[in-house]
Short mmCIF file of C-alpha atoms in Angstrom, two decimals:
data_model
loop_
_atom_site.label_atom_id
_atom_site.label_comp_id
_atom_site.label_asym_id
_atom_site.label_seq_id
_atom_site.Cartn_x
_atom_site.Cartn_y
_atom_site.Cartn_z
CA MET A 249 26.07 -47.32 -5.12
CA SER A 250 23.80 -48.12 -8.03
CA ALA A 251 22.47 -45.13 -10.54
CA LEU A 252 18.65 -45.02 -9.08
CA LYS A 253 19.97 -44.49 -5.75
CA ILE A 254 22.50 -41.51 -6.97
CA ALA A 255 19.39 -40.26 -8.54
CA CYS A 256 16.91 -40.05 -5.60
CA LEU A 257 19.81 -38.24 -3.33
CA ALA A 258 20.18 -35.81 -5.97
CA ALA A 259 16.23 -35.41 -6.01
CA GLY A 260 16.37 -35.41 -2.42
CA ALA A 261 18.86 -32.74 -2.31
CA VAL A 262 17.36 -30.69 -5.02
CA ALA A 263 13.83 -30.83 -2.78
CA LEU A 264 15.80 -29.89 0.11
CA GLY A 265 17.12 -27.12 -1.46
CA VAL A 266 13.82 -25.73 -3.03
CA ALA A 267 12.43 -25.95 0.42
CA ALA A 268 15.35 -24.13 2.17
CA GLU A 269 14.49 -21.13 -0.60
CA THR A 270 11.33 -21.01 0.38
CA VAL A 271 11.62 -20.81 3.71
CA TYR A 272 14.22 -18.25 3.50
CA PHE A 273 12.38 -16.03 0.51
CA TYR A 274 8.92 -16.20 2.71
CA ARG A 275 10.70 -15.53 6.05
CA ARG A 276 12.57 -12.22 4.63
CA THR A 277 8.63 -11.41 2.62
CA MET A 278 5.87 -12.47 4.79
CA ILE A 279 6.91 -12.09 8.66
CA ARG A 280 7.32 -8.97 10.21
CA SER A 281 10.37 -9.69 12.01
CA HIS A 282 12.47 -10.48 8.83
CA ALA A 283 11.03 -8.14 6.59
CA LYS A 284 13.39 -5.06 6.77
CA VAL A 285 12.48 -1.25 5.52
CA GLU A 286 16.27 -0.62 4.52
CA ARG A 287 16.25 -3.86 2.52
CA THR A 288 12.44 -2.44 0.68
CA MET A 289 14.26 0.87 0.11
CA LYS A 290 17.35 -0.72 -1.33
CA MET A 291 15.24 -2.70 -3.47
CA ALA A 292 13.20 -0.08 -4.65
CA GLY A 293 16.07 2.32 -5.60
CA THR A 294 14.86 5.94 -4.90
CA ASP A 295 17.09 8.49 -4.38
CA TRP A 296 15.87 10.22 -1.03
CA SER A 297 18.44 12.05 -0.26
CA GLN A 298 17.42 14.44 -2.78
CA TYR A 299 14.25 15.03 -1.14
CA PHE A 300 15.80 15.53 2.44
CA ASP A 301 14.99 19.08 3.31
CA PHE A 302 11.70 19.18 1.90
CA ILE A 303 10.65 16.18 3.79
CA VAL A 304 12.21 17.72 7.06
CA GLY A 305 10.32 20.82 6.33
CA ARG A 306 6.74 19.23 5.83
CA LYS A 307 7.34 17.29 8.74
CA GLU A 308 8.12 19.82 11.01
CA TYR A 309 4.74 21.52 9.94
CA MET A 310 2.61 17.94 10.27
CA LEU A 311 3.92 17.29 14.21
CA ALA A 312 2.94 20.83 15.00
CA GLN A 313 -1.06 19.93 14.14
CA PRO A 314 -2.84 18.68 16.67
CA HIS A 315 -3.21 14.88 16.63
CA GLN A 316 -3.29 11.36 18.58
CA ASP A 317 -3.33 7.87 19.14
CA VAL A 318 -6.52 5.89 17.87
CA TYR A 319 -6.75 2.00 18.06
CA GLN A 320 -9.30 -0.55 16.19
CA THR A 321 -9.28 -4.27 16.67
CA SER A 322 -9.56 -6.46 13.56
CA LYS A 323 -11.97 -9.18 12.26
CA ASP A 324 -8.76 -11.74 13.50
CA GLY A 325 -8.29 -10.10 16.89
CA LEU A 326 -5.52 -8.00 16.04
CA LYS A 327 -4.75 -4.74 17.83
CA LEU A 328 -4.55 -1.91 14.97
CA HIS A 329 -2.91 1.51 15.38
CA ALA A 330 -3.15 4.66 13.81
CA THR A 331 -2.96 8.51 14.34
CA PHE A 332 -5.67 10.90 13.36
CA PHE A 333 -4.80 14.81 12.09
CA PRO A 334 -8.36 16.47 12.75
CA GLN A 335 -9.07 19.53 10.92
CA GLY A 336 -11.95 21.50 11.50
CA ASP A 337 -15.48 20.06 11.37
CA LYS A 338 -13.73 17.21 10.24
CA LYS A 339 -16.40 16.60 7.41
CA LYS A 340 -13.47 15.61 5.07
CA VAL A 341 -10.86 13.22 5.66
CA ALA A 342 -8.29 11.32 3.96
CA ILE A 343 -7.56 7.59 5.38
CA CYS A 344 -4.29 7.16 3.88
CA PHE A 345 -2.10 4.13 3.78
CA HIS A 346 1.44 3.43 3.41
CA GLY A 347 4.10 0.85 1.71
CA TYR A 348 5.36 -2.12 1.95
CA THR A 349 7.53 -1.97 5.36
CA SER A 350 6.46 1.47 6.67
CA GLN A 351 4.49 2.71 8.61
CA GLY A 352 1.75 5.43 9.10
CA MET A 353 4.05 8.83 10.04
CA THR A 354 6.70 7.70 7.23
CA ASP A 355 4.89 7.65 4.00
CA TYR A 356 2.55 10.77 4.01
CA THR A 357 5.20 13.42 5.57
CA ALA A 358 5.21 15.75 2.57
CA LEU A 359 1.69 14.97 1.49
CA SER A 360 -0.12 15.98 4.74
CA ASP A 361 0.68 19.56 3.81
CA TYR A 362 -1.39 19.44 0.66
CA TYR A 363 -4.30 17.96 2.68
CA LEU A 364 -3.97 19.63 5.86
CA LYS A 365 -4.11 23.04 3.85
CA HIS A 366 -6.93 22.05 2.03
CA GLY A 367 -9.15 21.18 5.36
CA PHE A 368 -8.53 17.51 5.26
CA SER A 369 -8.56 15.48 8.70
CA MET A 370 -5.88 12.41 7.94
CA LEU A 371 -6.03 9.23 9.66
CA LEU A 372 -2.51 7.17 9.28
CA PRO A 373 -3.38 3.55 9.56
CA ASP A 374 0.04 1.32 10.67
CA ALA A 375 -0.67 -1.61 8.63
CA ARG A 376 -1.17 -4.98 10.34
CA ALA A 377 2.43 -6.23 11.04
CA HIS A 378 3.81 -2.97 10.50
CA GLY A 379 4.46 0.16 12.73
CA GLN A 380 2.70 -0.10 15.96
CA SER A 381 -0.10 -2.39 14.61
CA GLU A 382 0.28 -6.14 15.69
CA GLY A 383 0.34 -9.33 13.64
CA THR A 384 3.24 -11.63 12.29
CA TYR A 385 2.07 -11.88 8.58
CA VAL A 386 2.22 -9.14 6.07
CA GLY A 387 -1.35 -8.77 4.61
CA PHE A 388 -0.35 -7.42 1.23
CA GLY A 389 -3.50 -5.72 0.66
CA CYS A 390 -5.28 -9.07 0.69
CA LEU A 391 -6.07 -8.74 4.69
CA ASP A 392 -5.33 -4.94 4.72
CA ARG A 393 -8.48 -4.35 2.55
CA TYR A 394 -11.01 -5.43 5.94
CA ASP A 395 -8.64 -3.46 8.27
CA ALA A 396 -10.00 -0.60 5.75
CA LEU A 397 -13.12 -1.23 6.45
CA GLY A 398 -12.57 -0.89 10.11
CA TRP A 399 -10.79 2.35 9.75
CA ILE A 400 -13.80 3.95 7.57
CA GLN A 401 -15.81 2.83 9.92
CA TRP A 402 -14.28 4.32 13.00
CA ILE A 403 -13.85 7.67 10.96
CA ILE A 404 -17.56 7.70 10.39
CA GLN A 405 -18.38 6.99 14.02
CA GLU A 406 -15.69 9.46 15.14
CA CYS A 407 -17.20 12.14 12.54
CA GLY A 408 -20.06 11.53 11.99
CA GLU A 409 -22.67 10.05 9.69
CA ASP A 410 -22.23 12.96 6.98
CA VAL A 411 -18.40 12.92 6.87
CA GLN A 412 -16.47 12.70 3.02
CA ILE A 413 -13.85 9.69 2.73
CA LEU A 414 -11.01 10.04 0.23
CA LEU A 415 -8.83 6.63 0.41
CA HIS A 416 -5.23 7.23 -0.84
CA GLY A 417 -2.54 4.73 -0.75
CA THR A 418 1.03 4.15 -1.77
CA SER A 419 2.66 0.72 -2.84
CA MET A 420 1.37 -2.03 -0.81
CA GLY A 421 -1.02 1.00 0.32
CA GLY A 422 -2.57 1.53 -3.08
CA ALA A 423 -3.37 -2.14 -3.61
CA THR A 424 -4.72 -2.29 -0.11
CA VAL A 425 -7.22 1.09 -0.90
CA LEU A 426 -7.90 -1.05 -4.94
CA MET A 427 -8.80 -3.76 -3.06
CA THR A 428 -10.75 -2.24 -0.76
CA GLY A 429 -12.35 -1.08 -3.72
CA GLY A 430 -13.75 -4.27 -5.04
CA LEU A 431 -16.07 -4.50 -1.50
CA GLU A 432 -19.01 -2.94 -0.63
CA LEU A 433 -18.07 0.36 0.67
CA PRO A 434 -20.45 2.82 2.64
CA GLY A 435 -21.45 6.00 0.62
CA GLN A 436 -19.09 7.73 2.72
CA VAL A 437 -16.26 6.90 0.68
CA LYS A 438 -16.48 9.16 -2.15
CA GLY A 439 -12.92 8.65 -4.34
CA ILE A 440 -9.56 6.40 -4.22
CA ILE A 441 -6.28 7.51 -5.05
CA SER A 442 -3.82 5.00 -5.88
CA ASP A 443 -0.13 5.46 -6.15
CA CYS A 444 2.42 3.06 -7.18
CA ALA A 445 0.32 -0.17 -6.78
CA PHE A 446 0.88 -3.58 -7.63
CA THR A 447 -1.50 -5.76 -8.59
CA SER A 448 -1.00 -9.01 -6.45
CA PRO A 449 1.71 -10.29 -4.07
CA LYS A 450 1.89 -13.23 -6.30
CA GLU A 451 2.75 -10.75 -9.37
CA VAL A 452 5.43 -8.54 -7.88
CA PHE A 453 6.57 -11.56 -6.55
CA THR A 454 7.34 -12.97 -9.85
CA HIS A 455 9.04 -9.83 -10.93
CA VAL A 456 11.33 -9.01 -8.57
CA LEU A 457 12.43 -12.12 -8.66
CA HIS A 458 12.82 -11.92 -12.57
CA SER A 459 14.39 -8.82 -12.71
CA MET A 460 16.48 -8.19 -9.51
CA TYR A 461 17.13 -11.85 -8.83
CA HIS A 462 17.19 -13.65 -12.50
CA LEU A 463 15.08 -16.76 -11.01
CA PRO A 464 12.40 -18.56 -11.92
CA ALA A 465 8.96 -18.11 -10.55
CA PHE A 466 8.55 -21.97 -10.71
CA PRO A 467 8.65 -23.62 -8.16
CA LEU A 468 9.32 -20.94 -5.48
CA ILE A 469 6.11 -18.78 -5.83
CA PRO A 470 3.70 -21.98 -6.06
CA LEU A 471 5.16 -23.15 -2.72
CA THR A 472 5.09 -19.36 -1.16
CA ASP A 473 0.94 -19.49 -2.01
CA VAL A 474 0.95 -22.71 -0.20
CA LEU A 475 3.43 -22.07 2.69
CA ASN A 476 1.08 -18.49 2.94
CA ARG A 477 -1.89 -20.23 2.84
CA LYS A 478 -1.42 -22.14 5.68
CA LEU A 479 0.15 -19.45 8.36
CA ALA A 480 -1.25 -16.05 6.89
CA GLY A 481 -4.51 -17.31 5.73
CA TYR A 482 -4.79 -16.19 2.28
CA GLY A 483 -3.50 -16.87 -1.24
CA THR A 484 -0.67 -14.90 -3.15
CA ASP A 485 -3.35 -13.87 -6.10
CA GLU A 486 -6.18 -14.76 -3.96
CA CYS A 487 -6.78 -10.30 -4.65
CA ASN A 488 -5.69 -9.23 -7.77
CA ALA A 489 -5.89 -5.17 -7.41
CA ALA A 490 -6.51 -5.43 -11.34
CA ARG A 491 -9.21 -7.70 -10.98
CA GLU A 492 -10.76 -5.67 -8.01
CA ALA A 493 -10.65 -2.36 -10.33
CA VAL A 494 -13.62 -3.65 -11.85
CA LYS A 495 -15.76 -3.19 -9.45
CA ILE A 496 -15.05 0.25 -8.33
CA ARG A 497 -18.15 2.53 -8.66
CA ILE A 498 -16.74 5.83 -7.03
CA PRO A 499 -14.22 7.96 -8.99
CA LEU A 500 -10.31 6.72 -9.20
CA LEU A 501 -6.97 8.46 -9.61
CA VAL A 502 -4.26 5.78 -10.69
CA ILE A 503 -0.69 7.32 -10.07
CA HIS A 504 2.46 6.07 -11.21
CA GLY A 505 6.09 6.38 -11.82
CA SER A 506 7.67 5.59 -15.60
CA ALA A 507 11.15 4.85 -13.76
CA ASP A 508 9.58 2.46 -11.59
CA THR A 509 11.44 -0.95 -11.57
CA PHE A 510 10.00 -2.29 -8.19
CA VAL A 511 6.72 -2.02 -9.20
CA PRO A 512 6.65 -2.06 -12.89
CA THR A 513 4.22 0.57 -14.63
CA ALA A 514 2.45 -1.47 -16.94
CA MET A 515 0.61 -2.91 -13.59
CA CYS A 516 -0.45 0.38 -13.06
CA HIS A 517 -2.20 0.58 -17.32
CA GLU A 518 -3.53 -2.75 -16.32
CA ILE A 519 -5.64 -1.52 -13.20
CA TYR A 520 -6.44 1.91 -15.08
CA ASP A 521 -8.11 -0.17 -18.29
CA ASN A 522 -9.69 -2.58 -15.99
CA CYS A 523 -11.63 0.48 -14.21
CA GLN A 524 -14.93 1.25 -15.40
CA THR A 525 -15.92 4.24 -13.42
CA LYS A 526 -14.62 7.65 -13.53
CA LYS A 527 -11.14 7.76 -13.27
CA ARG A 528 -7.50 9.83 -14.34
CA LEU A 529 -4.21 8.59 -14.80
CA LEU A 530 -0.99 10.38 -14.11
CA VAL A 531 2.52 8.78 -14.68
CA VAL A 532 4.99 11.24 -13.69
CA GLU A 533 8.35 10.53 -16.24
CA GLY A 534 11.29 9.70 -14.60
CA ALA A 535 10.37 9.19 -10.94
CA ALA A 536 10.76 5.97 -9.26
CA HIS A 537 8.99 3.75 -7.31
CA ALA A 538 7.33 6.15 -4.72
CA GLU A 539 8.57 9.34 -6.25
CA SER A 540 5.99 10.59 -8.27
CA TYR A 541 4.95 13.35 -5.61
CA TYR A 542 8.54 14.58 -4.85
CA LYS A 543 9.23 14.61 -9.25
CA GLU A 544 6.58 16.56 -10.21
CA THR A 545 4.62 17.96 -6.57
CA LYS A 546 2.48 20.41 -8.90
CA ALA A 547 1.02 17.94 -11.11
CA TYR A 548 0.11 15.32 -8.52
CA GLU A 549 -1.21 17.89 -6.73
CA GLU A 550 -3.12 18.91 -10.14
CA ALA A 551 -4.39 15.16 -10.00
CA LEU A 552 -5.55 15.69 -6.51
CA ASP A 553 -7.36 19.05 -7.09
CA TRP A 554 -10.01 17.22 -10.40
CA MET A 555 -10.62 14.10 -7.71
CA ILE A 556 -11.26 16.75 -4.93
CA GLU A 557 -13.68 18.63 -7.30
CA GLU A 558 -15.59 15.72 -8.87
CA VAL A 559 -16.42 13.99 -5.81
CA ILE A 560 -16.47 16.32 -2.07
CA LYS A 561 -19.22 18.47 -1.95
#
């Protein structure tokens, strides 16, 4: 066998290997049926067992409040689900967006105590391809920002033109609210709270490959981007929360844990530095991914107090 033929065979084998690796990574990351919450929790590394009793107590109070399932249809025809907790005259509403592989009724179990006791109604959407919402491909904020606009309109129709809305997001939900903030928002949206948001799918994928798998981004990330554009209809850096932060015109609260290894803390600083509106930054020392509220509940709630005092009349 000639050297050229051997080289061609070797190159073909490498190409097949890269293609197989790309498909494997794409399926387990971007496709609903393969993206597992257990794997996400393991990668995030947060020890939730220490907060079990706290969460259970808050959940009992939350579920005892009146609530209902509500639905909307996305721009691309998906039936999306949310849970609505009406309070009082429904003129103050927090729309809360959950993280990757989670669902609306999970990530805000503890925080619901704060919002409900402060007279806020809460809307807890399931992101596309999560929970009871339809969808095959995860939106990673890039698609979810348009779904968020739909939920904002649902709240305005349900609660009236004089409603005041806060957008609160955790992890992927944090990226969602930041990306939504870069769109033209109705005047009823008064402030944005972003907790441990990533800048873009591309950048967080690159970080995970480097830090957890010790793999280079090339060629896996560019090939994943091509595949996602074809199948899901968006690029993995098509929308970047740090770039969108420049466009935000309402007050912004950015929260992150200093010990977050899943979404690096540097991302929150980039987002915060890019924002040109009234803003506040809370970095919770020693908090892992999405742990800030549990690690420093008082500091977190004081930051929320600041936001409410700034924007809610």
